[in-house]
Amino acid sequence: TQLLEQSPQFLSIQEGENLTVYCNSSSVFSSLQWYRQEPGEGPVLLVTVVTGGEVKKLKRLTFQFGDARKDSSLHITAAQPGDTGLYLCAGLGGSNYKLTFGKGTLLTVNP
Amino acid sequence: KAGVTQTPRYLIKTRGQQVTLSCSPISGHRSVSWYQQTPGQGLQFLFEYFSETQRNKGNFPGRFSGRQFSNSRSEMNVSTLELGDSALYLCASRRGQGYTDTQYFGPGTRLTVL
């Protein structure tokens, strides 16, 4: 069974601060996705990383896939209240190509 | 283009009852996946349908079942409800069979079992 561990589980910061969220596994994934979920809504895909060592930027968000394709990180620069939400990582892999989700990091950015 | 829609949005049932949830994918999308989200376990994969055929299944008991219709709409059914089935049930659709295709989620159905 492939598992994804996300840390921290909860994060409360002030507007303007930087933060990093981690997603770790002992398994290798073909690709890894990051989603953001807001209350009352389903998750929305932010990015997919495929190649080991890959770095993708989406405005103030920087995503990195580990060299061994077992871990990933999400870094947010100068966080804003609009960044508040549940951040989920999800790995695609295994013989049956199921998408395995981490339990998420609940981020609160206070104005 | 309309997004993924799920009905109903909220549902309250009692133990032992059964429930049917509905999902309408984005127009042109043929793959529909279902997930259960709980605070303790997070998002867990239930099953995936493509062109009316179940293509993949998660580790859930047989009380959880689903189907897909020729118009790609999907339903999932849970029989003999248990308290632990209380969760947000999410449906997601994508255009084709490719697992790297972007998956779009609906807003979910919040099921409460009393």
Coordinates of N, CA and C in Angstrom, one line a residue:
Chain A
T1 N 0.8 -1.2 0.0 CA 0.0 0.0 0.0 C 0.9 1.2 0.0
Q2 N 0.6 2.2 -0.9 CA 1.4 3.4 -1.0 C 0.8 4.4 -0.1
L3 N 1.6 5.1 0.8 CA 1.1 6.1 1.7 C 1.8 7.4 1.4
L4 N 1.1 8.5 1.6 CA 1.7 9.8 1.5 C 1.5 10.5 2.8
E5 N 2.6 11.0 3.5 CA 2.5 11.7 4.7 C 2.7 13.2 4.5
Q6 N 1.8 14.0 4.9 CA 1.9 15.4 4.7 C 2.2 16.1 6.1
S7 N 3.1 17.1 6.0 CA 3.4 17.8 7.2 C 3.6 19.3 6.9
P8 N 3.3 20.2 7.8 CA 2.5 19.9 9.0 C 1.0 19.6 8.7
Q9 N 0.3 19.2 9.7 CA -1.1 18.9 9.5 C -1.9 20.2 9.5
F10 N -1.5 21.1 10.4 CA -2.1 22.4 10.5 C -1.0 23.5 10.5
L11 N -1.4 24.7 9.9 CA -0.4 25.8 9.8 C -1.2 27.1 9.9
S12 N -0.9 27.9 10.8 CA -1.6 29.2 10.9 C -0.5 30.3 10.9
I13 N -0.5 31.2 10.0 CA 0.5 32.2 9.8 C -0.1 33.5 9.6
Q14 N 0.8 34.6 9.6 CA 0.3 35.9 9.3 C 0.5 36.2 7.8
E15 N -0.3 37.1 7.3 CA -0.1 37.6 5.9 C 1.3 38.1 5.7
G16 N 1.9 37.7 4.6 CA 3.2 38.1 4.3 C 4.3 37.1 4.6
E17 N 4.0 36.2 5.5 CA 5.0 35.2 5.8 C 5.2 34.1 4.7
N18 N 6.3 33.4 4.8 CA 6.6 32.3 3.8 C 6.3 31.0 4.5
L19 N 6.0 30.0 3.8 CA 5.8 28.7 4.4 C 6.1 27.6 3.4
T20 N 6.4 26.4 4.0 CA 6.6 25.2 3.2 C 5.8 24.0 3.7
V21 N 5.2 23.3 2.8 CA 4.4 22.1 3.2 C 5.1 20.9 2.5
Y22 N 5.2 19.8 3.2 CA 5.9 18.7 2.8 C 5.0 17.5 2.5
C23 N 5.4 16.7 1.6 CA 4.6 15.5 1.2 C 5.7 14.4 1.0
N24 N 5.7 13.3 1.9 CA 6.7 12.3 1.8 C 6.1 10.9 1.8
S25 N 6.9 10.0 1.1 CA 6.5 8.6 1.0 C 7.7 7.8 0.9
S26 N 7.5 6.5 1.2 CA 8.6 5.5 1.0 C 8.5 4.9 -0.4
S27 N 7.4 5.2 -1.1 CA 7.1 4.7 -2.4 C 7.5 5.7 -3.5
V28 N 7.8 5.1 -4.7 CA 8.0 5.9 -5.9 C 6.7 6.2 -6.6
F29 N 6.5 7.4 -7.1 CA 5.3 7.7 -7.8 C 5.7 8.2 -9.2
S30 N 4.8 7.8 -10.2 CA 5.0 8.2 -11.5 C 4.9 9.8 -11.7
S31 N 3.9 10.3 -10.9 CA 3.8 11.8 -10.9 C 3.1 12.1 -9.6
L32 N 3.2 13.4 -9.3 CA 2.6 13.9 -8.0 C 1.8 15.1 -8.3
Q33 N 0.7 15.2 -7.7 CA -0.2 16.4 -7.9 C -0.4 17.1 -6.6
W34 N -0.6 18.4 -6.7 CA -1.0 19.2 -5.5 C -2.4 19.9 -5.8
Y35 N -3.3 19.8 -4.8 CA -4.6 20.4 -4.9 C -4.8 21.3 -3.8
R36 N -5.7 22.3 -4.0 CA -6.2 23.1 -2.9 C -7.7 22.9 -2.8
Q37 N -8.2 22.8 -1.6 CA -9.6 22.6 -1.3 C -10.1 23.6 -0.4
E38 N -11.1 24.3 -0.8 CA -11.7 25.4 0.1 C -13.0 24.8 0.7
P39 N -13.5 25.4 1.8 CA -14.7 24.8 2.5 C -15.9 24.8 1.5
G40 N -16.5 23.6 1.5 CA -17.8 23.5 0.7 C -17.5 23.2 -0.7
E41 N -16.2 23.0 -1.1 CA -15.9 22.7 -2.5 C -15.0 21.5 -2.6
G42 N -14.9 21.0 -3.8 CA -14.0 19.9 -4.1 C -12.6 20.4 -4.3
P43 N -11.6 19.5 -4.3 CA -10.2 19.9 -4.5 C -10.1 20.5 -5.9
V44 N -9.2 21.4 -6.1 CA -8.9 22.0 -7.4 C -7.4 21.7 -7.7
L45 N -7.1 21.2 -8.8 CA -5.7 20.9 -9.2 C -4.9 22.1 -9.3
L46 N -3.7 22.2 -8.7 CA -2.8 23.3 -8.8 C -1.7 23.0 -9.8
V47 N -1.1 21.8 -9.6 CA 0.0 21.5 -10.5 C 0.3 20.0 -10.5
T48 N 0.9 19.5 -11.6 CA 1.3 18.1 -11.6 C 2.8 18.1 -11.9
V49 N 3.6 17.4 -11.1 CA 5.0 17.3 -11.4 C 5.3 15.8 -11.8
V50 N 6.2 15.6 -12.7 CA 6.4 14.3 -13.3 C 7.8 13.8 -13.2
T51 N 8.7 14.7 -13.4 CA 10.2 14.4 -13.5 C 10.8 14.6 -12.2
G52 N 11.7 13.6 -11.7 CA 12.4 13.8 -10.5 C 13.3 15.0 -10.5
G53 N 13.2 15.8 -9.5 CA 13.9 17.1 -9.4 C 13.2 18.3 -10.1
E54 N 12.1 18.0 -10.6 CA 11.3 19.1 -11.3 C 10.9 20.2 -10.4
V55 N 10.9 21.4 -10.8 CA 10.5 22.5 -10.0 C 9.5 23.3 -10.9
K56 N 8.3 23.6 -10.4 CA 7.3 24.4 -11.1 C 6.9 25.5 -10.3
K57 N 6.7 26.7 -10.9 CA 6.2 27.8 -10.2 C 4.8 28.3 -10.7
L58 N 4.0 28.7 -9.8 CA 2.7 29.2 -10.1 C 2.5 30.4 -9.3
K59 N 2.9 31.6 -9.8 CA 2.9 32.9 -9.1 C 3.7 32.8 -7.9
R60 N 3.1 32.8 -6.7 CA 3.9 32.8 -5.4 C 4.1 31.4 -4.9
L61 N 3.6 30.4 -5.7 CA 3.7 29.0 -5.2 C 4.8 28.3 -6.0
T62 N 5.7 27.6 -5.3 CA 6.8 26.8 -5.9 C 6.6 25.4 -5.5
F63 N 6.6 24.5 -6.5 CA 6.4 23.1 -6.2 C 7.7 22.4 -6.7
Q64 N 8.1 21.4 -5.9 CA 9.3 20.6 -6.2 C 9.0 19.1 -6.0
F65 N 9.5 18.4 -7.0 CA 9.4 16.9 -6.9 C 10.8 16.4 -6.6
G66 N 10.9 15.5 -5.6 CA 12.1 15.0 -5.2 C 12.9 14.2 -6.3
D67 N 14.2 14.2 -6.2 CA 14.9 13.5 -7.2 C 14.5 12.0 -7.4
A68 N 14.2 11.4 -6.3 CA 13.8 10.0 -6.3 C 12.3 9.8 -6.5
R69 N 11.6 10.8 -6.7 CA 10.2 10.8 -7.0 C 9.4 10.1 -5.8
K70 N 9.9 10.4 -4.6 CA 9.2 9.9 -3.4 C 8.6 11.0 -2.6
D71 N 9.0 12.2 -2.8 CA 8.6 13.3 -2.0 C 8.4 14.6 -2.8
S72 N 7.7 15.5 -2.2 CA 7.5 16.8 -2.9 C 7.3 17.9 -1.8
S73 N 7.5 19.1 -2.2 CA 7.2 20.2 -1.3 C 6.5 21.3 -2.1
L74 N 5.8 22.1 -1.3 CA 5.1 23.3 -1.8 C 5.5 24.5 -0.9
H75 N 6.1 25.5 -1.6 CA 6.5 26.7 -0.9 C 5.7 27.8 -1.3
I76 N 5.2 28.6 -0.4 CA 4.4 29.8 -0.7 C 5.1 31.0 -0.2
T77 N 5.4 31.9 -1.0 CA 6.0 33.2 -0.7 C 5.0 34.3 -0.4
A78 N 5.2 35.0 0.7 CA 4.4 36.2 1.0 C 2.9 35.7 1.0
A79 N 2.6 34.8 1.9 CA 1.2 34.3 1.9 C 0.1 35.4 2.1
Q80 N -1.0 35.1 1.5 CA -2.1 36.0 1.5 C -3.4 35.3 2.1
P81 N -4.3 36.0 2.6 CA -5.5 35.4 3.2 C -6.2 34.5 2.1
G82 N -6.1 34.8 0.9 CA -6.7 34.0 -0.2 C -6.0 32.7 -0.4
D83 N -4.9 32.5 0.2 CA -4.2 31.2 0.1 C -4.8 30.2 1.2
T84 N -5.6 30.7 2.0 CA -6.2 29.8 3.1 C -6.9 28.6 2.4
G85 N -6.7 27.4 2.9 CA -7.4 26.3 2.4 C -6.7 25.0 2.8
L86 N -7.2 23.9 2.4 CA -6.6 22.6 2.6 C -5.8 22.2 1.4
Y87 N -4.5 22.0 1.6 CA -3.6 21.6 0.5 C -3.3 20.1 0.6
L88 N -3.6 19.5 -0.5 CA -3.5 18.0 -0.6 C -2.5 17.6 -1.7
C89 N -1.6 16.7 -1.3 CA -0.8 16.1 -2.4 C -1.4 14.7 -2.7
A90 N -1.1 14.3 -3.9 CA -1.7 13.0 -4.4 C -0.7 12.4 -5.4
G91 N -0.3 11.2 -5.1 CA 0.6 10.5 -6.0 C 0.0 9.5 -6.9
L92 N 0.5 9.4 -8.1 CA 0.0 8.4 -9.0 C 1.0 7.3 -9.2
G93 N 0.6 6.1 -9.0 CA 1.6 5.0 -9.1 C 1.0 3.7 -8.8
G94 N 1.9 2.7 -8.7 CA 1.4 1.4 -8.4 C 1.0 0.7 -9.7
S95 N 0.8 -0.6 -9.6 CA 0.4 -1.4 -10.7 C -1.0 -1.1 -11.2
N96 N -1.9 -0.5 -10.4 CA -3.2 -0.2 -10.8 C -3.5 1.3 -11.0
Y97 N -2.4 2.1 -10.9 CA -2.5 3.5 -11.2 C -3.6 4.2 -10.4
K98 N -3.7 3.9 -9.2 CA -4.7 4.6 -8.3 C -4.0 5.9 -7.8
L99 N -4.9 6.9 -7.6 CA -4.3 8.2 -7.1 C -4.4 8.1 -5.6
T100 N -3.3 8.2 -4.9 CA -3.2 8.1 -3.4 C -3.1 9.5 -2.9
F101 N -4.0 9.9 -2.0 CA -3.9 11.3 -1.4 C -3.3 11.3 0.0
G102 N -2.6 12.3 0.3 CA -2.2 12.6 1.7 C -3.4 13.1 2.4
K103 N -3.2 13.3 3.7 CA -4.4 13.7 4.5 C -4.5 15.3 4.5
G104 N -3.5 15.9 4.0 CA -3.7 17.4 3.8 C -3.0 18.2 4.9
T105 N -2.8 19.5 4.5 CA -2.3 20.5 5.4 C -3.3 21.6 5.4
L106 N -3.9 21.9 6.5 CA -4.9 23.0 6.6 C -4.1 24.3 6.9
L107 N -4.1 25.2 5.9 CA -3.4 26.4 6.1 C -4.4 27.6 6.3
T108 N -4.1 28.4 7.3 CA -4.9 29.6 7.6 C -3.9 30.8 7.6
V109 N -4.2 31.7 6.7 CA -3.4 32.9 6.6 C -4.2 34.1 7.2
N110 N -3.7 34.6 8.3 CA -4.5 35.7 9.0 C -4.1 37.1 8.5
P111 N -5.1 37.9 8.3 CA -4.7 39.3 7.8 C -4.0 40.1 8.8
Chain B
K1 N -18.2 26.5 -19.6 CA -18.6 25.1 -19.5 C -18.9 24.7 -18.1
A2 N -20.0 24.0 -17.9 CA -20.4 23.7 -16.5 C -19.4 22.7 -15.9
G3 N -19.3 22.8 -14.6 CA -18.4 21.9 -13.9 C -19.1 20.6 -13.5
V4 N -18.4 19.8 -12.7 CA -19.0 18.6 -12.2 C -20.0 18.9 -11.2
T5 N -21.2 18.3 -11.3 CA -22.3 18.6 -10.4 C -22.6 17.3 -9.6
Q6 N -22.9 17.5 -8.4 CA -23.3 16.3 -7.5 C -24.6 16.6 -6.8
T7 N -25.5 15.6 -6.7 CA -26.7 15.8 -6.0 C -27.0 14.5 -5.2
P8 N -27.6 14.7 -4.0 CA -27.8 16.0 -3.4 C -26.6 16.5 -2.8
R9 N -26.6 17.8 -2.3 CA -25.4 18.3 -1.6 C -25.3 17.9 -0.2
Y10 N -26.4 17.7 0.4 CA -26.5 17.2 1.8 C -27.5 16.1 2.0
L11 N -27.2 15.2 2.9 CA -28.1 14.0 3.1 C -27.9 13.6 4.5
I12 N -29.1 13.3 5.1 CA -29.0 12.7 6.5 C -29.8 11.4 6.4
K13 N -29.2 10.3 6.9 CA -29.8 9.0 6.9 C -29.5 8.4 8.2
T14 N -30.3 7.3 8.5 CA -30.1 6.5 9.7 C -29.4 5.2 9.4
R15 N -28.8 4.6 10.4 CA -28.1 3.4 10.3 C -29.0 2.3 9.7
G16 N -28.5 1.5 8.8 CA -29.2 0.4 8.2 C -29.9 0.8 6.9
Q17 N -30.1 2.1 6.6 CA -30.7 2.6 5.4 C -29.7 2.5 4.3
Q18 N -30.2 2.7 3.0 CA -29.3 2.8 1.9 C -29.4 4.2 1.3
V19 N -28.4 4.5 0.5 CA -28.4 5.9 -0.1 C -27.8 5.8 -1.5
T20 N -28.3 6.6 -2.4 CA -27.8 6.7 -3.8 C -27.4 8.2 -4.0
L21 N -26.1 8.4 -4.5 CA -25.6 9.7 -4.8 C -25.4 9.8 -6.3
S22 N -25.6 11.0 -6.8 CA -25.5 11.1 -8.3 C -24.4 12.1 -8.6
C23 N -23.8 11.9 -9.8 CA -22.7 12.7 -10.3 C -22.9 12.9 -11.8
S24 N -22.9 14.2 -12.2 CA -22.9 14.5 -13.6 C -21.5 15.1 -14.0
P25 N -20.7 14.4 -14.8 CA -19.4 14.9 -15.2 C -19.5 16.1 -16.1
I26 N -18.3 16.7 -16.3 CA -18.2 17.8 -17.3 C -18.5 17.2 -18.7
S27 N -19.3 18.0 -19.5 CA -19.6 17.5 -20.8 C -18.4 17.1 -21.6
G28 N -18.5 15.9 -22.2 CA -17.4 15.3 -23.0 C -16.4 14.5 -22.2
H29 N -16.6 14.5 -20.8 CA -15.7 13.7 -20.0 C -16.3 12.3 -19.9
R30 N -15.5 11.2 -20.0 CA -16.0 9.9 -20.0 C -15.6 9.1 -18.8
S31 N -14.6 9.7 -18.0 CA -14.2 9.0 -16.8 C -14.7 9.6 -15.6
V32 N -15.2 8.8 -14.7 CA -15.8 9.4 -13.4 C -15.2 8.5 -12.3
S33 N -14.6 9.2 -11.3 CA -14.1 8.6 -10.1 C -14.8 9.1 -8.9
W34 N -14.9 8.2 -7.9 CA -15.6 8.6 -6.6 C -14.5 8.4 -5.5
Y35 N -14.6 9.4 -4.5 CA -13.8 9.4 -3.4 C -14.6 9.6 -2.1
Q36 N -14.1 9.1 -1.0 CA -14.7 9.4 0.3 C -13.7 10.2 1.1
Q37 N -14.1 11.3 1.7 CA -13.2 12.2 2.5 C -13.7 12.3 3.9
T38 N -12.9 11.9 4.8 CA -13.2 12.1 6.2 C -12.0 12.7 6.9
P39 N -12.2 13.4 8.1 CA -11.1 14.0 8.8 C -10.0 13.1 9.2
G40 N -10.4 11.8 9.5 CA -9.4 10.9 10.0 C -8.6 10.2 8.9
Q41 N -9.3 9.8 7.9 CA -8.6 9.1 6.8 C -8.3 9.9 5.6
G42 N -8.7 11.1 5.5 CA -8.5 12.0 4.3 C -9.3 11.5 3.1
L43 N -8.8 11.7 2.0 CA -9.4 11.4 0.7 C -9.1 9.9 0.3
Q44 N -10.0 9.1 0.2 CA -9.8 7.7 -0.2 C -10.6 7.3 -1.4
F45 N -9.9 6.7 -2.4 CA -10.4 6.3 -3.6 C -11.4 5.2 -3.5
L46 N -12.6 5.3 -4.1 CA -13.6 4.3 -4.0 C -13.6 3.5 -5.3
F47 N -13.9 4.1 -6.4 CA -13.9 3.4 -7.7 C -13.9 4.4 -8.8
E48 N -13.5 3.9 -10.0 CA -13.5 4.7 -11.2 C -14.3 3.9 -12.3
Y49 N -15.0 4.7 -13.1 CA -15.7 4.2 -14.3 C -15.3 4.9 -15.5
F50 N -15.2 4.1 -16.6 CA -14.9 4.7 -17.9 C -15.8 4.0 -18.9
S51 N -16.6 4.7 -19.7 CA -17.5 4.1 -20.7 C -18.3 3.0 -20.1
E52 N -18.9 3.2 -19.0 CA -19.8 2.3 -18.3 C -19.2 1.1 -17.6
T53 N -17.9 1.0 -17.7 CA -17.2 -0.1 -17.1 C -16.3 0.3 -15.9
Q54 N -16.4 -0.5 -14.8 CA -15.6 -0.1 -13.7 C -14.1 -0.5 -14.0
R55 N -13.3 0.5 -13.9 CA -11.9 0.3 -14.3 C -10.9 0.1 -13.2
N56 N -11.3 0.6 -12.0 CA -10.5 0.5 -10.9 C -11.3 0.5 -9.6
K57 N -10.8 -0.1 -8.5 CA -11.6 -0.1 -7.3 C -10.7 0.0 -6.1
G58 N -11.2 0.8 -5.1 CA -10.4 0.9 -3.9 C -10.8 -0.2 -2.9
N59 N -10.2 0.0 -1.7 CA -10.4 -1.0 -0.6 C -11.6 -0.7 0.2
F60 N -12.8 -0.8 -0.3 CA -14.0 -0.6 0.5 C -14.9 -1.8 0.4
P61 N -15.7 -2.0 1.4 CA -16.5 -3.2 1.4 C -17.6 -3.2 0.3
G62 N -18.2 -4.3 0.1 CA -19.1 -4.5 -1.0 C -20.4 -3.7 -0.9
R63 N -20.6 -3.1 0.3 CA -21.7 -2.2 0.5 C -21.7 -1.0 -0.4
F64 N -20.5 -0.7 -0.8 CA -20.3 0.5 -1.7 C -20.2 0.0 -3.1
S65 N -21.1 0.5 -3.9 CA -21.2 0.1 -5.3 C -21.4 1.3 -6.2
G66 N -21.2 1.2 -7.5 CA -21.5 2.3 -8.4 C -21.8 1.8 -9.7
R67 N -22.2 2.7 -10.6 CA -22.4 2.4 -12.0 C -22.3 3.7 -12.8
Q68 N -22.2 3.5 -14.1 CA -22.1 4.7 -15.0 C -23.0 4.4 -16.1
F69 N -23.7 5.4 -16.5 CA -24.7 5.3 -17.6 C -24.0 5.7 -19.0
S70 N -24.8 5.5 -20.0 CA -24.2 5.8 -21.4 C -24.0 7.3 -21.6
N71 N -24.6 8.1 -20.8 CA -24.3 9.6 -21.0 C -23.2 10.0 -20.0
S72 N -22.5 9.1 -19.4 CA -21.4 9.3 -18.5 C -21.8 9.7 -17.1
R73 N -23.0 10.0 -16.9 CA -23.5 10.2 -15.5 C -23.2 9.0 -14.7
S74 N -22.9 9.2 -13.4 CA -22.6 8.1 -12.5 C -23.4 8.2 -11.2
E75 N -23.7 7.0 -10.6 CA -24.3 7.0 -9.3 C -23.4 6.1 -8.5
M76 N -23.4 6.4 -7.2 CA -22.8 5.4 -6.2 C -23.9 5.1 -5.2
N77 N -23.9 3.9 -4.7 CA -24.9 3.4 -3.7 C -24.1 2.8 -2.5
V78 N -24.7 3.2 -1.4 CA -24.1 2.6 -0.1 C -25.3 1.9 0.6
S79 N -25.2 0.6 0.8 CA -26.3 -0.1 1.4 C -26.0 -0.3 2.9
T80 N -27.0 -0.6 3.7 CA -26.8 -0.9 5.1 C -25.8 0.1 5.8
L81 N -26.2 1.4 5.8 CA -25.4 2.4 6.2 C -24.9 2.2 7.7
E82 N -23.6 2.6 7.9 CA -23.0 2.5 9.2 C -22.6 4.0 9.6
L83 N -22.5 4.2 10.9 CA -22.1 5.5 11.4 C -20.8 6.0 10.7
G84 N -19.9 5.1 10.5 CA -18.6 5.4 9.9 C -18.7 5.8 8.5
D85 N -19.8 5.7 7.9 CA -20.0 6.1 6.5 C -20.2 7.6 6.4
S86 N -20.4 8.2 7.5 CA -20.6 9.7 7.5 C -19.3 10.3 6.9
A87 N -19.5 11.1 5.8 CA -18.3 11.6 5.1 C -18.7 12.6 4.0
L88 N -17.8 13.2 3.4 CA -18.0 14.0 2.2 C -17.6 13.0 1.0
Y89 N -18.6 12.8 0.1 CA -18.3 11.9 -1.0 C -18.1 12.8 -2.2
L90 N -17.0 12.7 -2.8 CA -16.6 13.5 -4.0 C -16.5 12.7 -5.2
C91 N -17.0 13.3 -6.3 CA -16.9 12.8 -7.6 C -16.0 13.6 -8.4
A92 N -15.2 13.0 -9.3 CA -14.3 13.7 -10.2 C -14.4 13.1 -11.6
S93 N -14.3 14.0 -12.6 CA -14.3 13.5 -14.0 C -13.1 14.0 -14.7
R94 N -12.7 13.2 -15.7 CA -11.7 13.6 -16.7 C -12.1 13.1 -18.0
R95 N -11.4 13.7 -19.0 CA -11.9 13.5 -20.4 C -11.7 12.1 -20.9
G96 N -10.4 11.6 -20.7 CA -10.2 10.3 -21.3 C -9.7 9.3 -20.3
Q97 N -9.0 8.3 -20.8 CA -8.5 7.2 -19.9 C -7.1 7.5 -19.3
G98 N -6.5 8.5 -19.8 CA -5.1 8.8 -19.4 C -5.1 9.3 -17.9
Y99 N -4.3 8.6 -17.1 CA -4.3 9.0 -15.7 C -3.6 10.3 -15.5
T100 N -2.9 10.9 -16.4 CA -2.3 12.2 -16.3 C -3.2 13.3 -16.7
D101 N -4.4 12.9 -17.3 CA -5.4 13.9 -17.6 C -5.8 14.7 -16.3
T102 N -6.1 15.9 -16.5 CA -6.6 16.7 -15.3 C -7.9 16.2 -14.8
Q103 N -8.0 16.0 -13.5 CA -9.2 15.5 -12.9 C -9.9 16.7 -12.3
Y104 N -11.2 16.8 -12.5 CA -12.0 17.9 -12.0 C -13.0 17.4 -11.0
F105 N -13.0 18.0 -9.8 CA -13.8 17.5 -8.7 C -15.1 18.3 -8.6
G106 N -16.2 17.6 -8.2 CA -17.4 18.3 -7.9 C -17.3 18.8 -6.5
P107 N -18.4 19.5 -6.0 CA -18.4 20.1 -4.6 C -18.7 19.0 -3.5
G108 N -19.1 17.8 -3.9 CA -19.3 16.8 -3.0 C -20.7 16.7 -2.4
T109 N -21.0 15.5 -1.9 CA -22.3 15.3 -1.1 C -21.9 15.0 0.3
R110 N -22.4 15.8 1.2 CA -22.1 15.6 2.6 C -23.1 14.6 3.2
L111 N -22.7 13.4 3.5 CA -23.6 12.4 4.1 C -23.4 12.3 5.6
T112 N -24.5 12.4 6.3 CA -24.5 12.2 7.8 C -25.3 11.0 8.1
V113 N -24.8 10.0 8.8 CA -25.5 8.8 9.2 C -25.7 8.9 10.7
L114 N -27.0 8.9 11.1 CA -27.3 9.0 12.5 C -27.7 7.6 13.1

